[in-house]
Short mmCIF file of C-alpha atoms in Angstrom, two decimals:
data_model
loop_
_atom_site.label_atom_id
_atom_site.label_comp_id
_atom_site.label_asym_id
_atom_site.label_seq_id
_atom_site.Cartn_x
_atom_site.Cartn_y
_atom_site.Cartn_z
CA MET A 1 17.23 9.90 24.49
CA LEU A 2 14.70 11.30 22.05
CA LYS A 3 11.37 10.98 23.83
CA VAL A 4 9.24 12.10 20.89
CA HIS A 5 9.91 10.87 17.38
CA GLN A 6 8.37 12.63 14.39
CA HIS A 7 7.92 11.62 10.77
CA THR A 8 6.44 13.95 8.16
CA PHE A 9 4.54 12.37 5.26
CA ASN A 10 3.30 13.82 2.02
CA LEU A 11 0.03 12.34 0.76
CA THR A 12 0.58 11.83 -2.95
CA ALA A 13 -2.36 11.35 -5.40
CA ALA A 14 -1.37 7.69 -5.94
CA GLN A 15 -1.63 7.00 -2.21
CA CYS A 16 -5.10 8.51 -1.77
CA ASN A 17 -8.31 6.57 -1.35
CA ALA A 18 -11.52 7.21 -3.24
CA GLN A 19 -12.31 10.24 -1.05
CA ARG A 20 -8.86 11.73 -1.83
CA GLU A 21 -7.75 11.23 1.75
CA LEU A 22 -5.32 9.05 3.67
CA ALA A 23 -6.97 5.61 3.92
CA PRO A 24 -7.35 4.23 7.47
CA ALA A 25 -5.23 1.18 6.56
CA MET A 26 -2.42 3.46 5.35
CA LEU A 27 -2.70 5.46 8.58
CA THR A 28 -2.29 2.16 10.46
CA GLN A 29 0.76 1.36 8.42
CA HIS A 30 2.27 4.80 9.04
CA ILE A 31 1.59 4.40 12.80
CA ILE A 32 3.46 1.07 12.81
CA GLU A 33 6.32 2.59 10.78
CA CYS A 34 6.74 5.49 13.20
CA ALA A 35 6.70 3.13 16.18
CA THR A 36 9.35 0.99 14.47
CA GLU A 37 11.54 3.97 13.65
CA HIS A 38 11.41 5.32 17.16
CA ALA A 39 12.15 1.88 18.67
CA ASP A 40 15.13 1.60 16.32
CA ILE A 41 16.43 5.01 17.36
CA LEU A 42 16.00 4.05 21.04
CA GLY A 43 17.98 0.87 20.42
CA CYS A 44 15.02 -1.39 21.15
CA GLY A 45 13.81 -2.09 17.60
CA TYR A 46 13.23 -5.36 15.79
CA ARG A 47 17.00 -5.89 15.28
CA ARG A 48 17.77 -5.48 18.97
CA LEU A 49 14.96 -7.81 20.04
CA GLN A 50 15.86 -10.33 17.36
CA ALA A 51 19.34 -10.57 18.89
CA ASP A 52 17.59 -11.79 22.09
CA GLY A 53 15.30 -14.14 20.12
CA MET A 54 12.32 -11.84 20.55
CA ALA A 55 10.08 -9.77 18.26
CA TRP A 56 7.65 -6.91 18.82
CA VAL A 57 3.99 -7.75 18.16
CA LEU A 58 1.24 -5.14 17.94
CA SER A 59 -1.47 -6.24 20.29
CA ARG A 60 -3.98 -3.40 20.23
CA LEU A 61 -4.46 -0.15 18.35
CA ALA A 62 -7.05 2.59 18.57
CA PHE A 63 -7.20 5.85 16.69
CA GLU A 64 -9.57 8.76 16.66
CA MET A 65 -9.55 11.24 13.78
CA LYS A 66 -11.29 14.59 13.46
CA ARG A 67 -10.29 14.67 9.81
CA TYR A 68 -7.93 12.63 7.57
CA PRO A 69 -5.07 14.24 5.64
CA GLY A 70 -6.22 15.19 2.15
CA ILE A 71 -4.59 14.90 -1.27
CA PHE A 72 -1.16 16.67 -1.46
CA GLU A 73 -1.33 17.52 2.31
CA LYS A 74 1.79 17.19 4.40
CA PHE A 75 1.20 15.77 7.88
CA THR A 76 3.41 14.82 10.81
CA ILE A 77 2.97 11.80 13.05
CA SER A 78 4.60 12.15 16.47
CA THR A 79 5.06 9.14 18.74
CA TRP A 80 6.11 8.66 22.35
CA ILE A 81 5.97 6.03 25.10
CA GLU A 82 3.34 6.48 27.77
CA ASP A 83 4.07 3.32 29.77
CA PHE A 84 6.57 0.49 29.72
CA ASN A 85 7.03 -2.58 31.86
CA ARG A 86 8.40 -6.09 31.35
CA HIS A 87 5.12 -7.25 29.82
CA PHE A 88 4.21 -4.51 27.36
CA SER A 89 4.90 -1.09 25.96
CA GLN A 90 2.17 1.48 25.50
CA ARG A 91 2.94 3.97 22.71
CA ASN A 92 0.87 6.96 21.72
CA PHE A 93 0.70 9.16 18.63
CA ASP A 94 -0.72 12.42 17.35
CA ILE A 95 -1.30 13.31 13.73
CA VAL A 96 -0.94 17.00 12.86
CA SER A 97 -1.39 18.76 9.53
CA ALA A 98 2.00 20.28 8.59
CA GLU A 99 0.10 22.77 6.51
CA THR A 100 -2.45 24.19 8.94
CA GLY A 101 -0.95 23.04 12.29
CA GLU A 102 -4.33 21.49 13.15
CA THR A 103 -4.30 18.29 15.22
CA LEU A 104 -6.12 15.78 13.01
CA GLY A 105 -6.21 12.91 15.49
CA TYR A 106 -4.59 10.66 18.04
CA ALA A 107 -3.67 7.01 18.33
CA ARG A 108 -2.81 4.55 21.10
CA THR A 109 -1.04 1.23 20.68
CA ILE A 110 -0.07 -1.63 22.97
CA TRP A 111 2.93 -3.73 22.04
CA VAL A 112 4.09 -7.01 23.53
CA ALA A 113 7.22 -8.99 22.78
CA ILE A 114 7.10 -12.64 21.85
CA ASP A 115 9.79 -15.31 22.02
CA LEU A 116 10.54 -16.22 18.40
CA ASN A 117 10.91 -19.93 19.25
CA THR A 118 7.96 -20.51 21.55
CA ARG A 119 5.76 -17.70 20.01
CA ARG A 120 4.80 -17.01 23.65
CA PRO A 121 5.03 -13.62 25.44
CA ALA A 122 8.60 -12.70 26.30
CA ASN A 123 10.05 -10.66 29.16
CA LEU A 124 11.09 -7.12 28.21
CA GLU A 125 13.44 -6.62 31.20
CA ALA A 126 16.53 -6.69 28.93
CA ILE A 127 15.49 -3.35 27.41
CA SER A 128 14.10 -1.76 30.57
CA ALA A 129 16.28 1.31 29.91
CA ILE A 130 13.59 2.63 27.60
CA ALA A 131 11.40 3.20 30.68
CA GLU A 132 13.47 6.42 30.99
CA THR A 133 11.86 7.71 27.82
CA VAL A 134 8.30 7.49 29.21
CA THR A 135 6.59 10.85 28.96
CA ASP A 136 3.20 12.25 29.99
CA ARG A 137 2.55 14.09 26.74
CA PRO A 138 -1.25 14.10 26.47
CA CYS A 139 -3.25 11.73 24.27
CA PRO A 140 -6.85 12.64 24.91
CA ILE A 141 -8.59 9.54 23.54
CA GLU A 142 -9.84 6.43 25.31
CA ARG A 143 -7.56 3.41 25.59
CA PRO A 144 -7.95 0.64 23.00
CA ALA A 145 -11.20 -1.13 23.77
CA ARG A 146 -11.58 -4.74 24.83
CA LEU A 147 -13.48 -6.29 21.92
CA ARG A 148 -15.58 -9.41 21.44
CA PRO A 149 -16.17 -11.55 18.36
CA VAL A 150 -19.21 -10.63 16.30
CA ALA A 151 -22.25 -12.42 17.73
CA GLU A 152 -24.76 -11.88 14.92
CA PRO A 153 -23.05 -10.90 11.66
CA THR A 154 -24.97 -8.92 9.05
CA ASP A 155 -22.19 -9.60 6.48
CA THR A 156 -19.86 -12.58 6.10
CA ARG A 157 -17.40 -13.37 3.35
CA ASN A 158 -14.40 -15.59 2.72
CA TYR A 159 -10.99 -14.53 1.69
CA GLN A 160 -7.80 -16.50 1.03
CA PHE A 161 -4.55 -14.84 2.08
CA ARG A 162 -2.23 -14.40 -0.93
CA LEU A 163 1.22 -13.09 -1.78
CA SER A 164 0.44 -9.40 -1.44
CA ASP A 165 -1.08 -9.88 2.03
CA ILE A 166 2.15 -11.18 3.58
CA ASP A 167 4.66 -8.94 5.38
CA PHE A 168 8.40 -9.12 6.03
CA ASN A 169 7.72 -11.39 9.05
CA ARG A 170 5.88 -13.92 6.80
CA HIS A 171 2.59 -13.12 8.56
CA VAL A 172 -0.47 -11.36 7.13
CA ASN A 173 0.25 -7.62 7.25
CA SER A 174 -1.40 -5.80 10.22
CA ALA A 175 -2.71 -3.04 7.96
CA ARG A 176 -4.20 -5.59 5.54
CA TYR A 177 -6.60 -6.79 8.26
CA VAL A 178 -7.82 -3.23 8.57
CA GLU A 179 -8.50 -3.11 4.84
CA LEU A 180 -10.28 -6.47 4.84
CA MET A 181 -12.64 -5.42 7.64
CA LEU A 182 -13.32 -1.95 6.31
CA ASN A 183 -13.94 -3.50 2.87
CA THR A 184 -17.30 -4.64 4.28
CA LEU A 185 -18.35 -0.98 4.00
CA THR A 186 -19.10 0.75 0.70
CA LEU A 187 -17.93 3.76 -1.23
CA ASP A 188 -21.25 5.44 -0.33
CA ASP A 189 -20.54 4.86 3.41
CA PHE A 190 -17.21 6.65 3.08
CA ASP A 191 -18.60 9.40 0.88
CA SER A 192 -21.23 10.35 3.44
CA ALA A 193 -19.25 9.63 6.64
CA PHE A 194 -15.68 9.09 7.83
CA LEU A 195 -14.08 6.61 10.24
CA SER A 196 -13.87 8.75 13.35
CA ARG A 197 -12.79 6.01 15.74
CA PHE A 198 -11.26 2.58 15.10
CA ASP A 199 -10.23 -0.09 17.61
CA ILE A 200 -8.47 -3.30 16.66
CA GLU A 201 -7.17 -6.18 18.70
CA TYR A 202 -4.68 -8.55 17.12
CA LYS A 203 -4.98 -12.02 18.69
CA LEU A 204 -3.19 -14.51 16.46
CA GLU A 205 -0.91 -14.52 13.45
CA SER A 206 -2.17 -15.85 10.15
CA TYR A 207 -0.31 -17.05 7.10
CA PHE A 208 -0.05 -17.41 3.37
CA GLY A 209 -2.72 -19.63 1.85
CA GLN A 210 -5.00 -19.68 4.88
CA GLU A 211 -8.73 -19.23 4.33
CA ALA A 212 -10.19 -16.49 6.41
CA THR A 213 -13.76 -15.53 7.22
CA VAL A 214 -14.53 -11.84 7.68
CA SER A 215 -17.71 -11.33 9.74
CA SER A 216 -19.25 -7.97 10.46
CA ALA A 217 -22.29 -6.55 12.20
CA ILE A 218 -23.29 -3.15 10.89
CA SER A 219 -25.64 -1.16 13.09
CA THR A 220 -28.96 0.31 11.85
CA GLY A 221 -28.03 3.67 10.37
CA ARG A 222 -24.51 2.31 9.62
CA ALA A 223 -22.87 4.35 12.41
CA THR A 224 -20.92 1.45 13.87
CA MET A 225 -19.48 -1.84 12.62
CA ASP A 226 -18.08 -4.67 14.71
CA SER A 227 -15.89 -7.12 12.76
CA ASP A 228 -13.78 -10.15 13.26
CA ILE A 229 -11.53 -12.28 11.08
CA ALA A 230 -11.37 -16.02 11.81
CA VAL A 231 -9.02 -18.64 10.43
CA GLU A 232 -9.67 -22.31 11.00
CA GLY A 233 -12.29 -21.51 13.61
CA ARG A 234 -10.05 -19.21 15.70
CA HIS A 235 -10.28 -15.41 15.83
CA VAL A 236 -7.15 -13.69 14.55
CA CYS A 237 -8.39 -10.12 15.06
CA LEU A 238 -11.40 -8.11 16.21
CA SER A 239 -12.31 -4.55 15.44
CA ARG A 240 -14.86 -1.83 16.04
CA SER A 241 -15.47 1.04 13.62
CA VAL A 242 -17.34 4.24 14.37
CA MET A 243 -18.50 6.33 11.40
CA THR A 244 -19.35 10.02 11.79
CA PRO A 245 -21.30 11.90 9.11
CA ARG A 246 -19.22 14.39 7.08
CA ALA A 247 -20.16 18.02 7.39
CA VAL A 248 -20.30 18.01 3.59
CA PRO A 249 -20.64 14.63 1.78
CA TYR A 250 -17.70 13.85 -0.49
CA SER A 251 -18.67 14.87 -4.02
CA LYS A 252 -17.49 12.65 -6.80
CA ILE A 253 -15.52 14.29 -9.55
CA MET B 1 12.75 22.95 -17.45
CA LEU B 2 13.88 20.05 -15.37
CA LYS B 3 14.31 17.21 -17.84
CA VAL B 4 14.99 14.55 -15.25
CA HIS B 5 13.01 14.30 -12.01
CA GLN B 6 14.29 12.23 -9.09
CA HIS B 7 12.62 10.90 -5.97
CA THR B 8 14.51 9.03 -3.26
CA PHE B 9 12.60 6.44 -1.24
CA ASN B 10 13.51 4.54 1.90
CA LEU B 11 12.17 1.02 2.10
CA THR B 12 10.84 0.63 5.64
CA ALA B 13 10.21 -2.74 7.21
CA ALA B 14 6.40 -2.18 7.14
CA GLN B 15 6.54 -1.64 3.34
CA CYS B 16 8.52 -4.79 2.53
CA ASN B 17 7.06 -7.94 1.04
CA ALA B 18 7.67 -11.47 2.32
CA GLN B 19 11.14 -11.50 0.76
CA ARG B 20 12.04 -8.24 2.57
CA GLU B 21 12.18 -6.39 -0.72
CA LEU B 22 10.15 -3.72 -2.51
CA ALA B 23 7.10 -5.49 -3.89
CA PRO B 24 6.48 -5.15 -7.69
CA ALA B 25 3.10 -3.53 -7.08
CA MET B 26 4.72 -0.92 -4.81
CA LEU B 27 7.39 -0.33 -7.52
CA THR B 28 4.54 0.28 -9.94
CA GLN B 29 2.95 2.78 -7.55
CA HIS B 30 6.26 4.59 -7.03
CA ILE B 31 6.78 4.79 -10.85
CA ILE B 32 3.31 6.34 -11.21
CA GLU B 33 3.99 8.76 -8.34
CA CYS B 34 7.29 9.89 -9.91
CA ALA B 35 5.65 10.40 -13.27
CA THR B 36 2.88 12.42 -11.58
CA GLU B 37 5.38 14.56 -9.65
CA HIS B 38 7.40 15.34 -12.77
CA ALA B 39 4.30 16.19 -14.78
CA ASP B 40 3.19 18.52 -11.99
CA ILE B 41 6.60 20.23 -11.99
CA LEU B 42 6.49 20.60 -15.77
CA GLY B 43 3.00 22.13 -15.50
CA CYS B 44 1.30 19.27 -17.32
CA GLY B 45 0.03 17.24 -14.34
CA TYR B 46 -3.46 16.10 -13.43
CA ARG B 47 -4.49 19.55 -12.30
CA ARG B 48 -3.42 21.20 -15.60
CA LEU B 49 -5.15 18.53 -17.70
CA GLN B 50 -8.24 18.64 -15.50
CA ALA B 51 -8.60 22.36 -16.30
CA ASP B 52 -8.94 21.33 -19.95
CA GLY B 53 -11.35 18.48 -19.13
CA MET B 54 -8.67 15.83 -19.63
CA ALA B 55 -6.85 13.28 -17.45
CA TRP B 56 -3.67 11.23 -17.85
CA VAL B 57 -4.19 7.49 -18.19
CA LEU B 58 -1.41 4.96 -17.99
CA SER B 59 -1.69 2.78 -21.06
CA ARG B 60 1.33 0.50 -20.88
CA LEU B 61 4.17 -0.20 -18.43
CA ALA B 62 7.20 -2.45 -18.56
CA PHE B 63 9.98 -2.82 -16.03
CA GLU B 64 13.07 -4.93 -15.86
CA MET B 65 14.90 -5.41 -12.54
CA LYS B 66 18.27 -6.95 -11.84
CA ARG B 67 17.47 -6.79 -8.14
CA TYR B 68 14.75 -5.17 -5.97
CA PRO B 69 15.61 -2.68 -3.20
CA GLY B 70 15.95 -4.56 0.11
CA ILE B 71 14.76 -3.76 3.62
CA PHE B 72 16.01 -0.34 4.91
CA GLU B 73 17.65 0.38 1.52
CA LYS B 74 17.40 3.88 0.08
CA PHE B 75 16.82 4.03 -3.67
CA THR B 76 16.24 6.74 -6.20
CA ILE B 77 13.83 6.66 -9.11
CA SER B 78 14.68 9.03 -11.95
CA THR B 79 12.17 9.80 -14.72
CA TRP B 80 12.34 11.59 -18.05
CA ILE B 81 10.35 11.93 -21.25
CA GLU B 82 11.64 9.99 -24.28
CA ASP B 83 8.91 10.94 -26.67
CA PHE B 84 5.88 13.18 -26.79
CA ASN B 85 3.27 13.94 -29.43
CA ARG B 86 -0.40 14.91 -29.42
CA HIS B 87 -1.47 11.29 -28.94
CA PHE B 88 0.77 10.03 -26.18
CA SER B 89 3.73 10.59 -23.92
CA GLN B 90 6.48 8.01 -23.46
CA ARG B 91 8.22 8.34 -20.12
CA ASN B 92 11.14 6.25 -18.92
CA PHE B 93 12.66 5.51 -15.50
CA ASP B 94 15.72 4.09 -13.85
CA ILE B 95 15.93 2.74 -10.33
CA VAL B 96 19.29 3.14 -8.56
CA SER B 97 20.38 2.08 -5.11
CA ALA B 98 21.25 5.23 -3.16
CA GLU B 99 23.48 3.10 -0.98
CA THR B 100 25.62 1.26 -3.57
CA GLY B 101 25.08 3.41 -6.69
CA GLU B 102 24.12 0.23 -8.54
CA THR B 103 21.41 0.50 -11.19
CA LEU B 104 18.71 -1.94 -10.07
CA GLY B 105 16.46 -1.67 -13.08
CA TYR B 106 14.62 0.37 -15.71
CA ALA B 107 11.02 1.05 -16.61
CA ARG B 108 9.13 2.35 -19.61
CA THR B 109 5.61 3.78 -19.62
CA ILE B 110 3.18 5.04 -22.25
CA TRP B 111 0.54 7.58 -21.19
CA VAL B 112 -2.40 8.85 -23.11
CA ALA B 113 -4.85 11.62 -22.19
CA ILE B 114 -8.59 11.06 -22.14
CA ASP B 115 -11.43 13.49 -22.38
CA LEU B 116 -13.17 13.33 -18.99
CA ASN B 117 -16.62 13.63 -20.55
CA THR B 118 -16.38 11.24 -23.43
CA ARG B 119 -13.72 8.93 -21.84
CA ARG B 120 -12.16 8.92 -25.35
CA PRO B 121 -8.53 9.75 -26.24
CA ALA B 122 -7.88 13.50 -26.05
CA ASN B 123 -5.49 15.71 -28.00
CA LEU B 124 -2.35 16.77 -26.10
CA GLU B 125 -1.53 19.75 -28.35
CA ALA B 126 -2.39 22.19 -25.54
CA ILE B 127 0.62 21.06 -23.58
CA SER B 128 3.01 20.52 -26.54
CA ALA B 129 5.59 22.70 -24.75
CA ILE B 130 6.70 19.64 -22.84
CA ALA B 131 8.15 18.26 -26.07
CA GLU B 132 11.10 20.54 -25.22
CA THR B 133 11.92 18.32 -22.25
CA VAL B 134 12.38 15.21 -24.37
CA THR B 135 15.79 13.73 -23.72
CA ASP B 136 17.73 10.76 -25.10
CA ARG B 137 18.93 9.49 -21.71
CA PRO B 138 19.32 5.73 -22.27
CA CYS B 139 16.76 3.20 -21.10
CA PRO B 140 18.22 -0.12 -22.26
CA ILE B 141 15.13 -2.34 -22.05
CA GLU B 142 12.61 -3.37 -24.68
CA ARG B 143 9.47 -1.27 -25.15
CA PRO B 144 6.30 -2.44 -23.40
CA ALA B 145 5.08 -5.53 -25.20
CA ARG B 146 1.87 -5.91 -27.12
CA LEU B 147 -0.02 -8.50 -25.12
CA ARG B 148 -2.89 -10.89 -25.78
CA PRO B 149 -5.55 -12.28 -23.49
CA VAL B 150 -4.75 -15.66 -21.96
CA ALA B 151 -5.85 -18.42 -24.33
CA GLU B 152 -5.62 -21.44 -22.03
CA PRO B 153 -5.55 -20.46 -18.38
CA THR B 154 -3.93 -22.80 -15.80
CA ASP B 155 -5.47 -20.73 -12.97
CA THR B 156 -8.68 -18.76 -12.80
CA ARG B 157 -10.30 -17.03 -9.83
CA ASN B 158 -12.92 -14.43 -9.14
CA TYR B 159 -12.53 -11.23 -7.19
CA GLN B 160 -14.93 -8.45 -6.39
CA PHE B 161 -13.45 -4.92 -6.29
CA ARG B 162 -13.92 -3.34 -2.88
CA LEU B 163 -13.22 -0.09 -1.04
CA SER B 164 -9.44 -0.52 -0.66
CA ASP B 165 -9.05 -1.25 -4.41
CA ILE B 166 -10.34 2.17 -5.52
CA ASP B 167 -8.08 5.16 -6.17
CA PHE B 168 -8.54 8.90 -6.08
CA ASN B 169 -10.07 8.81 -9.59
CA ARG B 170 -12.75 6.35 -8.41
CA HIS B 171 -11.27 3.57 -10.56
CA VAL B 172 -9.51 0.42 -9.48
CA ASN B 173 -5.91 1.34 -8.56
CA SER B 174 -3.35 0.59 -11.32
CA ALA B 175 -0.98 -1.03 -8.80
CA ARG B 176 -3.79 -3.19 -7.41
CA TYR B 177 -4.15 -4.98 -10.79
CA VAL B 178 -0.45 -5.86 -10.54
CA GLU B 179 -1.06 -7.39 -7.11
CA LEU B 180 -4.08 -9.30 -8.23
CA MET B 181 -2.26 -10.89 -11.15
CA LEU B 182 0.94 -11.65 -9.23
CA ASN B 183 -1.19 -13.14 -6.44
CA THR B 184 -1.64 -16.11 -8.74
CA LEU B 185 1.97 -16.99 -7.85
CA THR B 186 3.07 -18.35 -4.45
CA LEU B 187 5.50 -17.45 -1.70
CA ASP B 188 7.68 -20.34 -2.91
CA ASP B 189 7.77 -18.86 -6.42
CA PHE B 190 9.07 -15.56 -5.01
CA ASP B 191 11.47 -17.26 -2.57
CA SER B 192 13.21 -19.13 -5.34
CA ALA B 193 12.94 -16.57 -8.10
CA PHE B 194 12.24 -12.86 -8.64
CA LEU B 195 10.16 -10.91 -11.16
CA SER B 196 12.86 -9.85 -13.62
CA ARG B 197 10.56 -8.44 -16.29
CA PHE B 198 6.92 -7.34 -16.14
CA ASP B 199 4.71 -5.91 -18.92
CA ILE B 200 1.20 -4.69 -18.37
CA GLU B 201 -1.31 -3.11 -20.71
CA TYR B 202 -4.23 -1.19 -19.19
CA LYS B 203 -7.21 -1.39 -21.54
CA LEU B 204 -10.33 -0.31 -19.65
CA GLU B 205 -11.21 1.23 -16.31
CA SER B 206 -13.05 -0.85 -13.70
CA TYR B 207 -15.06 0.20 -10.71
CA PHE B 208 -16.18 -0.46 -7.15
CA GLY B 209 -18.37 -3.54 -6.78
CA GLN B 210 -17.57 -5.06 -10.18
CA GLU B 211 -16.79 -8.78 -10.30
CA ALA B 212 -13.52 -9.55 -11.99
CA THR B 213 -12.01 -12.78 -13.26
CA VAL B 214 -8.25 -13.16 -12.99
CA SER B 215 -6.98 -15.73 -15.55
CA SER B 216 -3.34 -16.85 -15.78
CA ALA B 217 -1.31 -19.32 -17.76
CA ILE B 218 1.86 -20.35 -15.90
CA SER B 219 4.54 -22.03 -18.04
CA THR B 220 6.08 -25.36 -17.26
CA GLY B 221 8.94 -24.62 -14.88
CA ARG B 222 7.03 -21.48 -13.75
CA ALA B 223 9.40 -19.10 -15.57
CA THR B 224 6.66 -17.06 -17.22
CA MET B 225 3.04 -16.20 -16.50
CA ASP B 226 0.57 -14.54 -18.83
CA SER B 227 -2.43 -13.02 -17.05
CA ASP B 228 -5.54 -11.05 -17.81
CA ILE B 229 -8.32 -9.49 -15.76
CA ALA B 230 -11.80 -9.45 -17.26
CA VAL B 231 -14.91 -7.63 -16.03
CA GLU B 232 -18.32 -8.35 -17.55
CA GLY B 233 -16.68 -10.24 -20.41
CA ARG B 234 -14.25 -7.43 -21.39
CA HIS B 235 -10.52 -7.41 -20.70
CA VAL B 236 -9.49 -4.53 -18.44
CA CYS B 237 -5.76 -5.42 -18.39
CA LEU B 238 -3.25 -7.92 -19.66
CA SER B 239 0.20 -8.75 -18.29
CA ARG B 240 3.24 -10.92 -18.77
CA SER B 241 5.60 -11.87 -15.95
CA VAL B 242 9.09 -13.32 -16.31
CA MET B 243 10.64 -14.95 -13.28
CA THR B 244 14.42 -15.43 -12.97
CA PRO B 245 15.91 -17.85 -10.38
CA ARG B 246 17.66 -16.07 -7.49
CA ALA B 247 21.40 -16.72 -7.14
CA VAL B 248 20.60 -17.71 -3.57
CA PRO B 249 16.98 -18.66 -2.68
CA TYR B 250 15.36 -16.39 -0.06
CA SER B 251 15.81 -18.07 3.30
CA LYS B 252 12.88 -17.72 5.69
CA ILE B 253 13.66 -16.29 9.10
#
């Protein structure tokens, strides 16, 4: 079985963010896509789990980037399984420039399966064969952090989930939460610095029409931001962003 | 010179909307990407225009779809130039399922060039060689409609443009306006019907931090919706959506 799956992307102009780079939310989506593709190839994807009344749910994600792919740059995301048991699967990633060969960053994810009827954690024993694909390929970044809700927000705003926020599972899209939290920051923040580390913990699903509150605490100097999104008084996800100054600030064209 | 440019896409699960289809805003983005790629190949892309202090601006877009690509479906967008003069370029598209060979829909776009300093329309004479690539390949849909602002809105809401709304040109992303306007509709609307025709006219650029008002008038029976987005009292874009009932309503999983 193919222990490492690779997907090469081409960052088109239309996909770039304001700094002409891959946006962190798009990186998140690509990471989820690569995981999904590899799981499909290994015969343990959504369709296989659905046959057993289960579905994969992304529980935690962390990524650390030295640099984001730039406009017109080709880059390859590789993914592999570091650990697997009947409770969860731990899947890692690296992101490499296909142009320069430079490793741009790494990501770690933790996936659980839920029972589609009870929405409770399911037992992954039925697909334990994928334990054979576990590999010790290195992923030299810290594991996804345990996060807490924001105690004293410096910024709070409301947002109602609408049509374009909903994914094929009828939940709010995992990458959309990343956008909503990073949208607390400004263009100036991303012109002068870049998101060097991002941790997110997905706790609950949320749905079309729900009213969410996005709360964030930005540190003095704007080097870190803790965020959470709450719906009906319950936290649906938590995140922590670390911003590192750019060697050269992005210059507007 | 290559008169027809083609790009084949694969609709991954992560990219699907709630009906497990290509979302209209993503179709818009793909159309823009294909246009950009072809212009680059023809030597009249953003980089060529930028050298002359100009940039392409999408002025009007219309598409008509019989069906949207579904989850895991491969589809090909072909693009070609129908008309070109020193004021504008008219570029058409068809969208074909790479699995069934079925033509899923057509699109028409009108592009103008602006002078990057004055933000006024520029003269395209410098790239008049691309007139040689004009072809009469058929595009059997009506030209993009002339639209008017909404006279009597049935739905109005405010939205502030944030980080994730901004594109590589530091303007609000063209596809994002499509999302914002269609977000006036509901999941139920898209479960029972699909967007069979969409016209949009881009009138002004808008920017990070600006407060927008999205106004829509939905017809009785919800078969059509006229929308506009206004910033500081000026209309930045206008659209018209036509919804056609699905043969079989989308059934939630």
